[in-house]
Amino acid sequence: MTRDEQQLALIEALVPEGIRAIQPYKVADATGMVKLDAMENPWHWPDAMVEEWMAQLRSVDINRYPSASAPKLKAAIRKQMGVSDTDDILLGNGSDELIQIISMMVSQAGRPIMALEPSFVMYKMVAMWMGVPFVPVTLDQDFQINLVDTLAAIASERPSVIFIAQPNNPTGNLFDLASIKSIAAASEGLVILDEAYTAFSDSDLLPMLAEFPNVLVMRTLSKVGLAGLRLGMLIGSKAWIAELDKLRLPYNINVLTQLSTEFAIKHFHVFEAQTQTIRENRTRLFDALSAMQGLRVWPSAANFLLVKTERVPAKTVFERLRSHGILVKILDGAHPLLKDCLRINVSSIEENDMLLKAMAHSLIE
Ligand SMILES: Cc1ncc(COP(=O)(O)O)c(C=O)c1O
């Protein structure tokens, strides 16, 4: 056998079939493109803030391991988010890592992991990595929770965890709070309320922690402007966080992220102002796209808009936008409810205008 053949035989013997069947998470090449595909904040920091940050970075002990439990950063987050003294915070290398830690914790419970769909793909992907059955419950035609179906699925499947993104990705809408509460009340498992986009909405589910013993709230700094630093947080009772913390690799938040996020939180007004601008730009972009013939646009409480192309296939529009130098996310094929859908980041006025111009050309039949 050649070396390649030997390796293939070994992979077949050692890598579970479920993992061999997984399609890897693809990140599109965005070199030279106007990047409207990944819900990033389009702006860097003001010059004076960058200089102050650089000065602090000079003193980082890059030769030392980071603080394993990052108490200073957690204290800053606690204050910034108004986390109660009775709750604790688990930090992750992005909230992606927290989804992985949660799923790892329940992987031997002999129960499935559940999520509403369409939603964030990582819930399903991580369940597949762990070999845990994944049970999706489909949202209704307006992307709202189908409460009867969801409660029935909870009763029959008894999931160890249910992931709910509020606002939801990729649909952008907020779910009805009463439905979320009914799910939390009916579930014997954990309910993870993923508030990745909460800064762009008026929703705050932290108060649910005091009401439900099985609820944890997940947030991230990625969408408000710190995607490159990778910092996600899970907030919940001290008892839950203590169990989950056992599954965290000791130094998962590196020294540069710890210092930089602490610094950024001191300047949080900058991110709040940028978030407010995105919210205003969202209204303008929604109105402009809605006015275009052949596009349906859904209202959004996040920093992106879900649009459906009604006359030209979404794949054609996606390619045409790309040829104009604009990268958006193609969702067609990801879920039946997302047929001919694209997800488009809300950005600066300049980038939004570039998108609108390119979109007008891309919708020609
Ligand atoms: C709903 C939701 N949760 C979590 C994440 C992961 O965010 P991060 O790992 O950057 O913190 C995303 C990213 O797209 C998301 O849409």
mmCIF file with all atom_site columns, C-alpha atoms and ligand atoms in Angstrom, residues 39 94-96 120 123 165 169 194 196-197 220 222-223 230, ligand 1:
data_model
loop_
_atom_site.group_PDB
_atom_site.id
_atom_site.type_symbol
_atom_site.label_atom_id
_atom_site.label_alt_id
_atom_site.label_comp_id
_atom_site.label_asym_id
_atom_site.label_entity_id
_atom_site.label_seq_id
_atom_site.pdbx_PDB_ins_code
_atom_site.Cartn_x
_atom_site.Cartn_y
_atom_site.Cartn_z
_atom_site.occupancy
_atom_site.B_iso_or_equiv
_atom_site.pdbx_formal_charge
_atom_site.auth_seq_id
_atom_site.auth_comp_id
_atom_site.auth_asym_id
_atom_site.auth_atom_id
_atom_site.pdbx_PDB_model_num
ATOM   1  C CA . MET A 1 39  ? -22.109 40.331 10.462 1.00 0.00 ? 39  MET A CA 1
ATOM   2  C CA . GLY A 1 94  ? -15.932 33.186 20.614 1.00 0.00 ? 94  GLY A CA 1
ATOM   3  C CA . SER A 1 95  ? -19.378 31.901 21.552 1.00 0.00 ? 95  SER A CA 1
ATOM   4  C CA . ASP A 1 96  ? -18.673 29.096 19.084 1.00 0.00 ? 96  ASP A CA 1
ATOM   5  C CA . PHE A 1 120 ? -27.252 29.320 13.458 1.00 0.00 ? 120 PHE A CA 1
ATOM   6  C CA . TYR A 1 123 ? -25.633 24.222 16.935 1.00 0.00 ? 123 TYR A CA 1
ATOM   7  C CA . ALA A 1 165 ? -30.987 32.627 19.092 1.00 0.00 ? 165 ALA A CA 1
ATOM   8  C CA . ASN A 1 169 ? -29.663 34.266 12.631 1.00 0.00 ? 169 ASN A CA 1
ATOM   9  C CA . ASP A 1 194 ? -28.051 33.032 22.363 1.00 0.00 ? 194 ASP A CA 1
ATOM   10 C CA . ALA A 1 196 ? -25.283 37.301 19.793 1.00 0.00 ? 196 ALA A CA 1
ATOM   11 C CA . TYR A 1 197 ? -27.186 40.196 18.159 1.00 0.00 ? 197 TYR A CA 1
ATOM   12 C CA . THR A 1 220 ? -20.448 37.710 22.133 1.00 0.00 ? 220 THR A CA 1
ATOM   13 C CA . SER A 1 222 ? -17.940 39.778 17.802 1.00 0.00 ? 222 SER A CA 1
ATOM   14 C CA . LYS A 1 223 ? -20.899 41.600 16.309 1.00 0.00 ? 223 LYS A CA 1
ATOM   15 C CA . ARG A 1 230 ? -12.811 36.089 19.626 1.00 0.00 ? 230 ARG A CA 1
HETATM 16 C C1 . LIG B 2 .   ? -26.563 33.270 16.675 1.00 0.00 ? 1   LIG B C1 1
HETATM 17 C C2 . LIG B 2 .   ? -25.072 33.207 16.736 1.00 0.00 ? 1   LIG B C2 1
HETATM 18 N N1 . LIG B 2 .   ? -24.494 32.737 17.840 1.00 0.00 ? 1   LIG B N1 1
HETATM 19 C C3 . LIG B 2 .   ? -23.167 32.664 17.939 1.00 0.00 ? 1   LIG B C3 1
HETATM 20 C C4 . LIG B 2 .   ? -22.337 33.069 16.908 1.00 0.00 ? 1   LIG B C4 1
HETATM 21 C C5 . LIG B 2 .   ? -20.861 32.906 17.058 1.00 0.00 ? 1   LIG B C5 1
HETATM 22 O O1 . LIG B 2 .   ? -20.224 34.095 17.372 1.00 0.00 ? 1   LIG B O1 1
HETATM 23 P P1 . LIG B 2 .   ? -18.741 34.167 17.884 1.00 0.00 ? 1   LIG B P1 1
HETATM 24 O O2 . LIG B 2 .   ? -18.166 32.779 17.882 1.00 0.00 ? 1   LIG B O2 1
HETATM 25 O O3 . LIG B 2 .   ? -18.056 35.080 16.946 1.00 0.00 ? 1   LIG B O3 1
HETATM 26 O O4 . LIG B 2 .   ? -18.810 34.717 19.272 1.00 0.00 ? 1   LIG B O4 1
HETATM 27 C C6 . LIG B 2 .   ? -22.897 33.574 15.741 1.00 0.00 ? 1   LIG B C6 1
HETATM 28 C C7 . LIG B 2 .   ? -22.036 33.987 14.620 1.00 0.00 ? 1   LIG B C7 1
HETATM 29 O O5 . LIG B 2 .   ? -22.432 34.174 13.507 1.00 0.00 ? 1   LIG B O5 1
HETATM 30 C C8 . LIG B 2 .   ? -24.306 33.635 15.647 1.00 0.00 ? 1   LIG B C8 1
HETATM 31 O O6 . LIG B 2 .   ? -24.913 34.078 14.543 1.00 0.00 ? 1   LIG B O6 1
#
